[in-house]
Tab-separated table of C-alpha atoms (C1' of nucleotides) in Angstrom:
chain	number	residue	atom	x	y	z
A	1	UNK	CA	0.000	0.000	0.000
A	2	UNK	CA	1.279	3.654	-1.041
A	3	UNK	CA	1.742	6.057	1.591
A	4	UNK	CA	-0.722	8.239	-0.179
A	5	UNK	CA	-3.831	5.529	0.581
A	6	UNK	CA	-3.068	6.235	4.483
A	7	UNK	CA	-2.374	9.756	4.215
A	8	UNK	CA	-5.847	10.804	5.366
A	9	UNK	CA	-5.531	9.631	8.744
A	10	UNK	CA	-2.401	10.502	9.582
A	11	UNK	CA	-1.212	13.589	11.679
A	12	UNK	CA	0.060	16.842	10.178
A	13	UNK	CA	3.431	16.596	11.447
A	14	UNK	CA	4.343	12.922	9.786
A	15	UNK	CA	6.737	11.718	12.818
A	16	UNK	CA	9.073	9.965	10.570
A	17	UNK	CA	8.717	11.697	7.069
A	18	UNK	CA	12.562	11.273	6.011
A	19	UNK	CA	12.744	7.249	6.173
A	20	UNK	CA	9.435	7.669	4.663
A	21	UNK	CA	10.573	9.460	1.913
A	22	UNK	CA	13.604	7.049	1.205
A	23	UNK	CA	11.109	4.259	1.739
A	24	UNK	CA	9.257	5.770	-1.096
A	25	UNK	CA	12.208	6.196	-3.059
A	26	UNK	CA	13.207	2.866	-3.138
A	27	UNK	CA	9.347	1.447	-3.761
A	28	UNK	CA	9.676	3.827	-6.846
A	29	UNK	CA	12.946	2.235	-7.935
A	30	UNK	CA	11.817	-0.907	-7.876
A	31	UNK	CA	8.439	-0.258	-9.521
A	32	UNK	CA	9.294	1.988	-12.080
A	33	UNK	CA	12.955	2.156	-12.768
A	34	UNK	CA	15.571	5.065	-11.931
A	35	UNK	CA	14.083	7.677	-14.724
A	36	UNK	CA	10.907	7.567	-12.946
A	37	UNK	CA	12.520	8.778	-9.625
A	38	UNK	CA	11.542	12.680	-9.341
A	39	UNK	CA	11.358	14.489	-6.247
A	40	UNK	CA	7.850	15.328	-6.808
A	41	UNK	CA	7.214	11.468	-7.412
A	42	UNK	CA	8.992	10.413	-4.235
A	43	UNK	CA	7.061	13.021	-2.266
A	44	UNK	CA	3.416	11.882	-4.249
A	45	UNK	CA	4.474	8.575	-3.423
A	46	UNK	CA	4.675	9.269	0.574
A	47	UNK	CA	1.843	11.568	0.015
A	48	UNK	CA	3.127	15.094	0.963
A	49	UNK	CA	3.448	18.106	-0.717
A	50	UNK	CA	6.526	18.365	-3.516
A	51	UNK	CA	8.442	20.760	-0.940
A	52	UNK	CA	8.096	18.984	1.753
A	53	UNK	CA	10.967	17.109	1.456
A	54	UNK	CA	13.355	20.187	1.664
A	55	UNK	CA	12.758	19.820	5.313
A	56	UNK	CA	14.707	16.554	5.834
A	57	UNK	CA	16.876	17.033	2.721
A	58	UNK	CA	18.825	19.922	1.110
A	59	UNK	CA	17.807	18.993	-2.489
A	60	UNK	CA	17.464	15.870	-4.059
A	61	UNK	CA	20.971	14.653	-4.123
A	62	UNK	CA	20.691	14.396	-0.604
A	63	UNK	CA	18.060	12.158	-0.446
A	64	UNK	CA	19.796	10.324	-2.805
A	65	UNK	CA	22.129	9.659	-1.042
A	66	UNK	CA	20.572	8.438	2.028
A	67	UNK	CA	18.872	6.060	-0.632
A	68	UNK	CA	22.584	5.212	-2.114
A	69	UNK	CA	23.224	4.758	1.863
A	70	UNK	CA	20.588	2.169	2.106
A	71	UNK	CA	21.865	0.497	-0.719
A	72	UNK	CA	25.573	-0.082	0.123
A	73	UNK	CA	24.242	-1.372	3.917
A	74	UNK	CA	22.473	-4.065	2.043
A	75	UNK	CA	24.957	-5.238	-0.327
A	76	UNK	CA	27.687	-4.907	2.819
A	77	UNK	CA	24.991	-7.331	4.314
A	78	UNK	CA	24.843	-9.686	1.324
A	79	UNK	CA	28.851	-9.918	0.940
A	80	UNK	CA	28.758	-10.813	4.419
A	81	UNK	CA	26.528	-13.434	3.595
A	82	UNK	CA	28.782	-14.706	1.246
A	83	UNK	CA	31.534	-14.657	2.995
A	84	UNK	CA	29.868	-17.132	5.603
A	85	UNK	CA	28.781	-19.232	2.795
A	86	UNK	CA	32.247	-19.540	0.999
A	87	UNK	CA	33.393	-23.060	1.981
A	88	UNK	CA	37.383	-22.150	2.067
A	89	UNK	CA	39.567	-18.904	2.467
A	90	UNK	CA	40.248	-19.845	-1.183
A	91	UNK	CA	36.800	-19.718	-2.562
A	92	UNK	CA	35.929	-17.044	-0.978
A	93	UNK	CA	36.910	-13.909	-3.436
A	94	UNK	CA	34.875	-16.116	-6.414
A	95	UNK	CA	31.813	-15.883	-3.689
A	96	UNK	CA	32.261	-12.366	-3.127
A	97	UNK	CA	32.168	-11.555	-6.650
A	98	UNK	CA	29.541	-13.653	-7.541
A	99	UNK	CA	27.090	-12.101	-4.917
A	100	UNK	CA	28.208	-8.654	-5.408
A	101	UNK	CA	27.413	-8.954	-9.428
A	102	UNK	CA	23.915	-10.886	-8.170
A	103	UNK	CA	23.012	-8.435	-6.353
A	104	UNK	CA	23.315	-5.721	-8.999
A	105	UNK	CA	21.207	-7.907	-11.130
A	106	UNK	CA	18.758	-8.019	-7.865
A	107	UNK	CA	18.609	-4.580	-7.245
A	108	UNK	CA	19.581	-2.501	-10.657
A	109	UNK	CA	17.767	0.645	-10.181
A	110	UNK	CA	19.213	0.923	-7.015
A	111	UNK	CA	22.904	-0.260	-7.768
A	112	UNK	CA	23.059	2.847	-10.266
A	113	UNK	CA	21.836	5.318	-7.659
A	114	UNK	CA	24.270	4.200	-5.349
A	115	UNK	CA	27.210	4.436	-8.107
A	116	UNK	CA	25.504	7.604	-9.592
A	117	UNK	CA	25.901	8.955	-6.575
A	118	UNK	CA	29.195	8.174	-6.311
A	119	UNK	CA	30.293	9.273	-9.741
A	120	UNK	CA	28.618	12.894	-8.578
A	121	UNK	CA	31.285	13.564	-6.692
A	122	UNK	CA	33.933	11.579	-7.381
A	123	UNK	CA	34.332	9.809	-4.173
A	124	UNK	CA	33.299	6.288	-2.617
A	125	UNK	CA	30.767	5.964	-0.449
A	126	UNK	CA	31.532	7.421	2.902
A	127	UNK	CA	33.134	5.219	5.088
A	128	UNK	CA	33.899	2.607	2.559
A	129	UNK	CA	37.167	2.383	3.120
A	130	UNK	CA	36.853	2.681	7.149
A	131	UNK	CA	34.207	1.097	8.102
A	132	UNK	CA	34.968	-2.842	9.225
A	133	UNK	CA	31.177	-3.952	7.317
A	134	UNK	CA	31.576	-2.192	4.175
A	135	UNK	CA	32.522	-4.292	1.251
A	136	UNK	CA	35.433	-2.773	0.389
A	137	UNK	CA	37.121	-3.702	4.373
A	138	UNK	CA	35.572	-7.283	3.366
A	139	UNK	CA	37.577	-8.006	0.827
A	140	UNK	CA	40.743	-6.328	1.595
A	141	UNK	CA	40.641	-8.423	4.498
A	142	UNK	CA	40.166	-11.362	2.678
A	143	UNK	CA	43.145	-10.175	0.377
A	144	UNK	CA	44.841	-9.671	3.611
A	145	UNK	CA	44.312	-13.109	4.763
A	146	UNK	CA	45.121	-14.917	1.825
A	147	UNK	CA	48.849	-12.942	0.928
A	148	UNK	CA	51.692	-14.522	2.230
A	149	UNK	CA	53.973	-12.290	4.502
A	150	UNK	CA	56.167	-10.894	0.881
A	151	UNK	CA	53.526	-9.024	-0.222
A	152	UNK	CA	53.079	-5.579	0.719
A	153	UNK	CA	50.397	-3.528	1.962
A	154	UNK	CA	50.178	-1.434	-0.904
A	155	UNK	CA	49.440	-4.255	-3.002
A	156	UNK	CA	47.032	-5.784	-1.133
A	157	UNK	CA	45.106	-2.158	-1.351
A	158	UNK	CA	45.992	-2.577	-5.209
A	159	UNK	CA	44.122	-5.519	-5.373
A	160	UNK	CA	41.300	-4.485	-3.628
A	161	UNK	CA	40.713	-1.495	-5.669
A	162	UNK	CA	41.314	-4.286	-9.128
A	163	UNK	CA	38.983	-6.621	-7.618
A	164	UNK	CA	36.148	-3.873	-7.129
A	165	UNK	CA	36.586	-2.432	-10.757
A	166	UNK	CA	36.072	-5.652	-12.057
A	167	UNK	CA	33.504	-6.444	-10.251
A	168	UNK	CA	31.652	-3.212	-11.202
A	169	UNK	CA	32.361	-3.480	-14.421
A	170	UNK	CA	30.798	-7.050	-14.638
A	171	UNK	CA	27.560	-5.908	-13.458
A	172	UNK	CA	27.372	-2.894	-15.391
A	173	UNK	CA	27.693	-4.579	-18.306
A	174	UNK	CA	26.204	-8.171	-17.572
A	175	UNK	CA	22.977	-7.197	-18.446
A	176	UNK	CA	24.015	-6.513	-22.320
A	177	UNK	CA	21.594	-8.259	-24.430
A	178	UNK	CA	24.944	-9.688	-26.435
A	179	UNK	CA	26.108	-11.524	-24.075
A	180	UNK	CA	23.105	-13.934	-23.999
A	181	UNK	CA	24.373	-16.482	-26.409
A	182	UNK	CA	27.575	-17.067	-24.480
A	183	UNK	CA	25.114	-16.972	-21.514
A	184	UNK	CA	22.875	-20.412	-22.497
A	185	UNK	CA	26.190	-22.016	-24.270
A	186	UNK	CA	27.844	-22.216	-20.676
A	187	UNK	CA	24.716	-23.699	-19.074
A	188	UNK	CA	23.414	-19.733	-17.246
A	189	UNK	CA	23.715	-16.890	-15.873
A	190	UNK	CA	26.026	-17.666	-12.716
A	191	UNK	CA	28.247	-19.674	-15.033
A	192	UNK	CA	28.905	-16.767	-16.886
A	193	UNK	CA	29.886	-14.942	-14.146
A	194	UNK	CA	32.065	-17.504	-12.541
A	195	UNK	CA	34.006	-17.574	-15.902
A	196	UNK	CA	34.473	-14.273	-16.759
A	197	UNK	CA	35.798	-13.636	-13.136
A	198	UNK	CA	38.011	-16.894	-13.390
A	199	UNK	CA	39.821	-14.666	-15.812
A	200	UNK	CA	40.676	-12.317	-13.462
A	201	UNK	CA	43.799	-12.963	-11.626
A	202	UNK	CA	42.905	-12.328	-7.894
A	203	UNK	CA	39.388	-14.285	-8.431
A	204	UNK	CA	41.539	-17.269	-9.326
A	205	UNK	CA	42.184	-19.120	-5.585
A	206	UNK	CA	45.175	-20.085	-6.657
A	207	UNK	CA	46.920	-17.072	-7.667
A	208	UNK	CA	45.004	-14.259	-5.611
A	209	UNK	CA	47.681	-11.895	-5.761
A	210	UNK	CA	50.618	-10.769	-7.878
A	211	UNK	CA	53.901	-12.022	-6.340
B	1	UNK	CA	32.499	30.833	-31.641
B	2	UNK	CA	29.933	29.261	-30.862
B	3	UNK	CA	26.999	28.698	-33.727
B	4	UNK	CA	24.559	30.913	-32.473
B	5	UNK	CA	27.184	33.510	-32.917
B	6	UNK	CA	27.176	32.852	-36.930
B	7	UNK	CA	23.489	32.166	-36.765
B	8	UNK	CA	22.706	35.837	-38.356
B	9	UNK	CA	24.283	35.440	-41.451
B	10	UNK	CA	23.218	31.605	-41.890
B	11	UNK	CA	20.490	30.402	-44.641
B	12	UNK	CA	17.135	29.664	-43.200
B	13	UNK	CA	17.763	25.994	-44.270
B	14	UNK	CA	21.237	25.101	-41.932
B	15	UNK	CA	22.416	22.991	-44.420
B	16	UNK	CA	23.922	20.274	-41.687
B	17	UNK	CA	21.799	20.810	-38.571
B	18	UNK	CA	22.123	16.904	-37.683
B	19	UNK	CA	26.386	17.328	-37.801
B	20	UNK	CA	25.947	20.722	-36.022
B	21	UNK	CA	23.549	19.288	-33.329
B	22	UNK	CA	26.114	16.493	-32.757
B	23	UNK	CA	29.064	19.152	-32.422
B	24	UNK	CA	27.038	21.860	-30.271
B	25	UNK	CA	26.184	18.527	-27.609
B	26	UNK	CA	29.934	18.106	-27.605
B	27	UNK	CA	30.710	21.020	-27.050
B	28	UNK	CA	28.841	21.538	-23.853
B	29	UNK	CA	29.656	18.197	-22.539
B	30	UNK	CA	33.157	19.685	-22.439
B	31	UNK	CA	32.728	22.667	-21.343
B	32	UNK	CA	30.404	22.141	-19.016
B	33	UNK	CA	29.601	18.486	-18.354
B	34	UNK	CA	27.162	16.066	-18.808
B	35	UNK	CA	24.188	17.580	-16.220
B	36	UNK	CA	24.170	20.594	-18.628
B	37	UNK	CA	23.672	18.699	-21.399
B	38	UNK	CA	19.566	19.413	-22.460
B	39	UNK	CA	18.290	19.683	-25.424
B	40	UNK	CA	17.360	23.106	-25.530
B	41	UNK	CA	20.996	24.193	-24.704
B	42	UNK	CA	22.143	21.681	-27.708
B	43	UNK	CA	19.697	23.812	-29.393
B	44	UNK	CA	21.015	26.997	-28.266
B	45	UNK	CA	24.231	26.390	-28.774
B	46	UNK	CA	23.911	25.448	-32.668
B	47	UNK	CA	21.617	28.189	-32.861
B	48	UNK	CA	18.464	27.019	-33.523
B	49	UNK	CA	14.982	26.086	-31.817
B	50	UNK	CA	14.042	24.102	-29.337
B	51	UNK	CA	12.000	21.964	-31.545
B	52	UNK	CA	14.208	21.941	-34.605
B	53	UNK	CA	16.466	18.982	-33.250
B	54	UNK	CA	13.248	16.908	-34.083
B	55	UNK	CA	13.713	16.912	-37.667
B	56	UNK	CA	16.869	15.274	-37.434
B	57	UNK	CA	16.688	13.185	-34.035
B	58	UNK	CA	13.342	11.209	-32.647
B	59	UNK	CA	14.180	12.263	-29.328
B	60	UNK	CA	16.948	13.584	-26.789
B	61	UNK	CA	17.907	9.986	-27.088
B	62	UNK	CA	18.859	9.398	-30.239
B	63	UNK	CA	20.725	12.632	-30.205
B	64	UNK	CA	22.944	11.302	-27.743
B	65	UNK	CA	23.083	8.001	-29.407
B	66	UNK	CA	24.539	9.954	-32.124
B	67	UNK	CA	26.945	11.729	-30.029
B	68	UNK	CA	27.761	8.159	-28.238
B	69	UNK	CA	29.003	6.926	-31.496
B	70	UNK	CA	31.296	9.386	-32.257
B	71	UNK	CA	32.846	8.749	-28.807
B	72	UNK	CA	33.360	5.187	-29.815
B	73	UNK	CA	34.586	5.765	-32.896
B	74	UNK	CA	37.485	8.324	-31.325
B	75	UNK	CA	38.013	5.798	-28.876
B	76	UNK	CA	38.618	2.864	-31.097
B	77	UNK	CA	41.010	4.848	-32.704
B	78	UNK	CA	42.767	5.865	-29.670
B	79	UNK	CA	43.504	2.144	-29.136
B	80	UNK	CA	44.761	1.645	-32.418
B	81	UNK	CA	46.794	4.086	-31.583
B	82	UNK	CA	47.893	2.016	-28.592
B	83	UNK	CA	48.681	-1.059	-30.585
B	84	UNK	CA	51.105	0.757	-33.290
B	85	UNK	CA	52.743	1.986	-29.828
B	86	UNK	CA	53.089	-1.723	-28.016
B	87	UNK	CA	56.509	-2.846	-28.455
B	88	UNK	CA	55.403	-6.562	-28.520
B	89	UNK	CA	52.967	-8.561	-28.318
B	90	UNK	CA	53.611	-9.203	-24.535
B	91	UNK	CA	52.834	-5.523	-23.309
B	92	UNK	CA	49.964	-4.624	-25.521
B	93	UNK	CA	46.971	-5.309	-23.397
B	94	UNK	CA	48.583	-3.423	-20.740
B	95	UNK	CA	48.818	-0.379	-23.366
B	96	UNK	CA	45.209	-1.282	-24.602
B	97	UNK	CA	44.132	-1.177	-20.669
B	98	UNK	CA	45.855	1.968	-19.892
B	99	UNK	CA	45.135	3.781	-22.742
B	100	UNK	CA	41.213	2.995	-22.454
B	101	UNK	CA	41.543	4.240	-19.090
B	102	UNK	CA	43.137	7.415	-20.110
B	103	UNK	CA	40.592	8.466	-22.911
B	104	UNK	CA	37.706	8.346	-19.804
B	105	UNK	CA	40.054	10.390	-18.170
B	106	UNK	CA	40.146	12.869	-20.878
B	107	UNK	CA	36.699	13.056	-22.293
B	108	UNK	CA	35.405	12.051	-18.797
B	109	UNK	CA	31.581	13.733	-19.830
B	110	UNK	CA	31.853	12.214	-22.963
B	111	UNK	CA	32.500	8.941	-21.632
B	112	UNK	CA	29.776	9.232	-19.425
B	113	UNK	CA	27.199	9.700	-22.366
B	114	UNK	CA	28.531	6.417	-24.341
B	115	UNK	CA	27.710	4.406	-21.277
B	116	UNK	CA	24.811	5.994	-20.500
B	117	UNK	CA	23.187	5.044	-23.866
B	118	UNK	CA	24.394	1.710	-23.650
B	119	UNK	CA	22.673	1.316	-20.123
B	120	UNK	CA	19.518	2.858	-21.115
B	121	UNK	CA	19.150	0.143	-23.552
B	122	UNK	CA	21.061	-2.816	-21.916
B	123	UNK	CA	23.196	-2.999	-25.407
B	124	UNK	CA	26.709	-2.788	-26.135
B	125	UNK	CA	27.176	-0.158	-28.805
B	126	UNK	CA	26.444	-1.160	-32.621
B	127	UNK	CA	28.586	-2.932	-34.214
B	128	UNK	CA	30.727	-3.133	-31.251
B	129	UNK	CA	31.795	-7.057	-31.633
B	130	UNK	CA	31.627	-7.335	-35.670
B	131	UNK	CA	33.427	-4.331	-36.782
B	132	UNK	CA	37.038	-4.858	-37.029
B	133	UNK	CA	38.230	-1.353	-35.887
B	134	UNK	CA	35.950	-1.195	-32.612
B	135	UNK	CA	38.014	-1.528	-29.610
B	136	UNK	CA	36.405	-4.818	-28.487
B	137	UNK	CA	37.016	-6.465	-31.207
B	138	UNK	CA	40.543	-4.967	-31.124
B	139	UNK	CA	41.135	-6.573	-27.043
B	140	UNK	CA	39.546	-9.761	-28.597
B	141	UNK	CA	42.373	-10.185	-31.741
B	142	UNK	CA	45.451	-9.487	-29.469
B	143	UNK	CA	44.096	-12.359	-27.008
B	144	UNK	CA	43.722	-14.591	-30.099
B	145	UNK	CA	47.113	-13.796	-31.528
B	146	UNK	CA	48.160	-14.471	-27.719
B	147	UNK	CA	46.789	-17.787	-26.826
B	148	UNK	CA	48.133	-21.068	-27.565
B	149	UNK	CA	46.682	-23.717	-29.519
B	150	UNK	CA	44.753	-25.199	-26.317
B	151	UNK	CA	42.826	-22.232	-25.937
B	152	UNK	CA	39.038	-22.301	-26.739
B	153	UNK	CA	37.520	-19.572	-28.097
B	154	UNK	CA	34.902	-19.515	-25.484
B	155	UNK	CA	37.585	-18.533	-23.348
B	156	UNK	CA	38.716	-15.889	-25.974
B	157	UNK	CA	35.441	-14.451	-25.908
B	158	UNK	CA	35.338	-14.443	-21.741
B	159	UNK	CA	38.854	-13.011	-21.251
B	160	UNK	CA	37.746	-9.922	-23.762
B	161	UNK	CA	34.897	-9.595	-21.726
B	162	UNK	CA	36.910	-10.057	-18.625
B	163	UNK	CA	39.113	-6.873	-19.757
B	164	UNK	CA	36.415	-4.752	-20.643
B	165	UNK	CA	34.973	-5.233	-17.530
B	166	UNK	CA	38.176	-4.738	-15.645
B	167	UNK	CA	39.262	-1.275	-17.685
B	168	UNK	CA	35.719	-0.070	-17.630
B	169	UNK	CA	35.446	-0.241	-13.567
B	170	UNK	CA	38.583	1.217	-13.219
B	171	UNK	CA	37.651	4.382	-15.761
B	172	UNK	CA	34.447	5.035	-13.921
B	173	UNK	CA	36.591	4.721	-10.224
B	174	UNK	CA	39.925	5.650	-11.186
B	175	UNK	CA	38.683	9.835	-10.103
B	176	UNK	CA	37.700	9.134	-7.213
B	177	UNK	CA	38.984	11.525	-4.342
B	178	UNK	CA	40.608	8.634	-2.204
B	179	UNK	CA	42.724	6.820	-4.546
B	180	UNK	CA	44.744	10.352	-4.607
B	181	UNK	CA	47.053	9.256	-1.732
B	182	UNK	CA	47.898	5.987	-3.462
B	183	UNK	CA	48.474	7.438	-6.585
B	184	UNK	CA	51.035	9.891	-5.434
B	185	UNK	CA	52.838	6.572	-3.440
B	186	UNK	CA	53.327	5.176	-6.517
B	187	UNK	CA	54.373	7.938	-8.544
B	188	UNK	CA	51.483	9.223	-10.527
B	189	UNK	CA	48.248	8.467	-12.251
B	190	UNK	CA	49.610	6.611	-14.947
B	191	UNK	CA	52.078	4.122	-12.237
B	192	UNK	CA	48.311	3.618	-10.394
B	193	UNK	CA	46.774	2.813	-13.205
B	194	UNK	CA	49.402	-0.249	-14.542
B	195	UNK	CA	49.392	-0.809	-10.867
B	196	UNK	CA	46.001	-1.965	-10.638
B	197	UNK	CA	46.287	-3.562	-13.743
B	198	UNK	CA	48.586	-5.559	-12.859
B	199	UNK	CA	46.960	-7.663	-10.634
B	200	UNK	CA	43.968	-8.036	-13.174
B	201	UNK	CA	45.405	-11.687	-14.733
B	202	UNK	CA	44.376	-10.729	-18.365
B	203	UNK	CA	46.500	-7.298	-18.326
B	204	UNK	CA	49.946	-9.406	-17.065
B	205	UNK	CA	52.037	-10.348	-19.820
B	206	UNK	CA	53.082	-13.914	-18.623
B	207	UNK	CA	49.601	-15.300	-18.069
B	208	UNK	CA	47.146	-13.320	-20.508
B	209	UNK	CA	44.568	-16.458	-20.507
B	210	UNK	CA	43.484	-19.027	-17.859
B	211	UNK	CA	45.193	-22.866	-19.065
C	1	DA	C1'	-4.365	26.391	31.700
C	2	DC	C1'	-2.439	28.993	28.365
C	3	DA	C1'	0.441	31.524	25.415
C	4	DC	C1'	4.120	31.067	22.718
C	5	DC	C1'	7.769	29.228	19.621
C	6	DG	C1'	10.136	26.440	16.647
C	7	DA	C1'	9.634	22.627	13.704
C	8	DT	C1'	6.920	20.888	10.054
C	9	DC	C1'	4.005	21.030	6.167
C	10	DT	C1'	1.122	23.404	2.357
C	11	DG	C1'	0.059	26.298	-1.752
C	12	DA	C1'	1.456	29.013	-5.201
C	13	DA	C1'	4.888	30.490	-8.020
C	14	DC	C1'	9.328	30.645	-11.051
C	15	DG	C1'	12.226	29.172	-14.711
C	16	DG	C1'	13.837	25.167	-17.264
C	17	DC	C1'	12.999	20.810	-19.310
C	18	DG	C1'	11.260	17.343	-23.335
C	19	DT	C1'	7.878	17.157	-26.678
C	20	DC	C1'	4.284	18.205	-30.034
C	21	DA	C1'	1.021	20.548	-33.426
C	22	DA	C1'	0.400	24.287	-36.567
C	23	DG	C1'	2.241	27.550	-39.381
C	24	DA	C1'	6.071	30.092	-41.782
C	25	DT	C1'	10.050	29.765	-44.866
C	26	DG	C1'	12.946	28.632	-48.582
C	27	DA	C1'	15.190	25.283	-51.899
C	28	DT	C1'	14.025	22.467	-55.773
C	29	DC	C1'	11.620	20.768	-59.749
C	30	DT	C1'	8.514	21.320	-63.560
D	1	DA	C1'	6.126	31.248	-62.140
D	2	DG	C1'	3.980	28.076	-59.358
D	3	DA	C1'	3.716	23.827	-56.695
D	4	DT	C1'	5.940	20.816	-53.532
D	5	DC	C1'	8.320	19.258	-49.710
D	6	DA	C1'	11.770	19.195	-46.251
D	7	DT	C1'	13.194	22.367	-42.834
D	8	DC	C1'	12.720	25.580	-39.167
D	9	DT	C1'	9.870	28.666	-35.813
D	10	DT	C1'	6.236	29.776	-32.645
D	11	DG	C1'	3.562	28.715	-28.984
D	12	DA	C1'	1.762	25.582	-25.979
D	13	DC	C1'	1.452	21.482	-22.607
D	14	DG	C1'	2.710	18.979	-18.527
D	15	DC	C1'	6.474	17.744	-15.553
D	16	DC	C1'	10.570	18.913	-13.158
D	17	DG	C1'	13.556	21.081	-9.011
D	18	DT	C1'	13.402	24.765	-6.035
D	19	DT	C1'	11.895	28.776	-3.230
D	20	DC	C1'	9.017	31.427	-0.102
D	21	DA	C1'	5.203	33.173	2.512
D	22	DG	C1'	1.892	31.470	5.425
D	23	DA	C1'	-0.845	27.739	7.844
D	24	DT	C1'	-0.626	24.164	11.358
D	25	DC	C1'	0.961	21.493	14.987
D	26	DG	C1'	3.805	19.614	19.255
D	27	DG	C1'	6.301	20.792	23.006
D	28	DT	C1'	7.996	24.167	26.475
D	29	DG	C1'	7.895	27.595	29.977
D	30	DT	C1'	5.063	30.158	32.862
DNA sequence: ACACCGATCTGAACGGCGTCAAGATGATCT
DNA sequence: AGATCATCTTGACGCCGTTCAGATCGGTGT
């Protein structure tokens, strides 16, 4: 149910209007794809007026980036997952990869405001790189845990940063409607992700890391 | 000088609206970047209408579409360019990788646009694996002319896609703010850059393909 | 109990956007 | 010269992000 039908009975002062609005947000995602994410839509769509919003956010890059915010909690989440799935430290950067590309494929309107976001101002999400549940710390630790005691820190920050282009890159461009052949000749859709990341050296367990 | 500034002493009939449309968009995507990049200012800019665009272009999108495929065409021949520069066979798809990196990093708006339009429509560009000159079918040839005997061409196909993925993520991340420590560790944009691609398996010269 | 105040929300407005229909213009062909 | 047709302009529509004055409410101090 829209936030509109139950508008009638609610107070004048909402109580919680800003998750509301990013709860709206990300019901319009879903539902009707990133170009149908207007301010005015996201405020319809909680059922307030369109300036309403300009109470909770400065424009609407901000709330776009509390949705973006949402976003990279809930892939952090879902790498974690993986991570407890993976059955050895050597599988465990295929896993990662998998379920981050999965979950671009889960969540696509969402994955590009979170990178859109990004891209806006040339930075990684905040925290990304300090914050122990973010993906990025996940695999770097991972990285961390697999390099022998000769390789050095910068590399393993090298890697990190090779292993997340790639894996963006994958699920940008996974979705292509060219790729569909190869798809069904390697037997689906996880297959061909498994073997375009097995070409990538630090996906391969045995070699994770330039020596 | 800008069209509109010739506009006075043009014919009522432009003559080559469509290439002058094209140019104008360019233009402001360099000058001022992709968010200013509407069709009325494309409009403005060549010195025409709002609505004269229209009898040239269905909609905003295929303008860009057009202005996408001049981007790939300048970037296929940027990695040309990068191939008559390799000095073997060994270090080309590190020049490949670094010089696709490089072109995002100069026409960064432009870039933007090309990938745009292929998102919007879940399509690599036209053409992109059939015509010889494109750059993916450019990345695909030097990993044929690499690989053994023992190599299928399924794998061909994987490791191009591999790269592209690879070189695409790290266009789209190599500006971000926090990789500017790093870079000036290693020793400049350019060190960062074959950094990180060096620990992508596809980009090192003594194991291009997965045996 | 009550007045007040700050936070919250509305309504109306502005300029800019993409797009379209109707009409004006000019090159081209007979 | 006159007809034709692609090309371009004018004016309009609805939607957008944003701002601002004013209405409304919840909580605080007296």
């Amino acid at each position: 149910m829209s936030e509109a039908a139950i508008a009638e009975t609610r107070p004048y002062h909402h109580g919680d209007l800003r998750r509301a609005l990013v709860d709206a947000a990300r019901r319009i995602l879903e539902n009707e794809g990133p170009s149908a994410l207007s301010l005015r839509a996201v405020a319809r769509e909680a059922g307030v007026s369109p300036a309403a919003p300009y109470h909770h956010f400065k424009d609407k890059g901000e709330l776009l980036d509390a949705v973006a915010h949402v976003g990279w909690d809930m892939l952090g989440d879902c790498m974690t997952g993986a991570k407890a799935r993976a059955a050895d430290l050597a599988a465990l950067m295929t896993e990662i990869g998998v379920s981050y590309v999965q979950f671009s494929q889960q969540h696509p309107a969402l994955y590009r405001v979170m990178y859109d976001c990004s891209r806006d101002k040339d930075e990684l999400p905040e925290g990304m790189q300090d914050n122990e549940d973010s993906a990025y710390c996940l695999v770097r630790e991972t990285f961390r845990r697999v390099a022998g005691p000769e390789v050095q820190e910068v590399d393993i920050e090298l890697a990190t940063i090779a292993a997340w282009c790639a894996a963006h890159g994958l699920a940008e461009m996974s979705t292509f409607k060219q790729f569909e052949g190869l798809k069904e000749g390697l037997g689906g859709e996880e297959a061909f992700l498994r073997g375009v990341l097995g070409h990538l050296g630090m996906f391969q367990p045995s070699r994770p890391l330039k020596t």
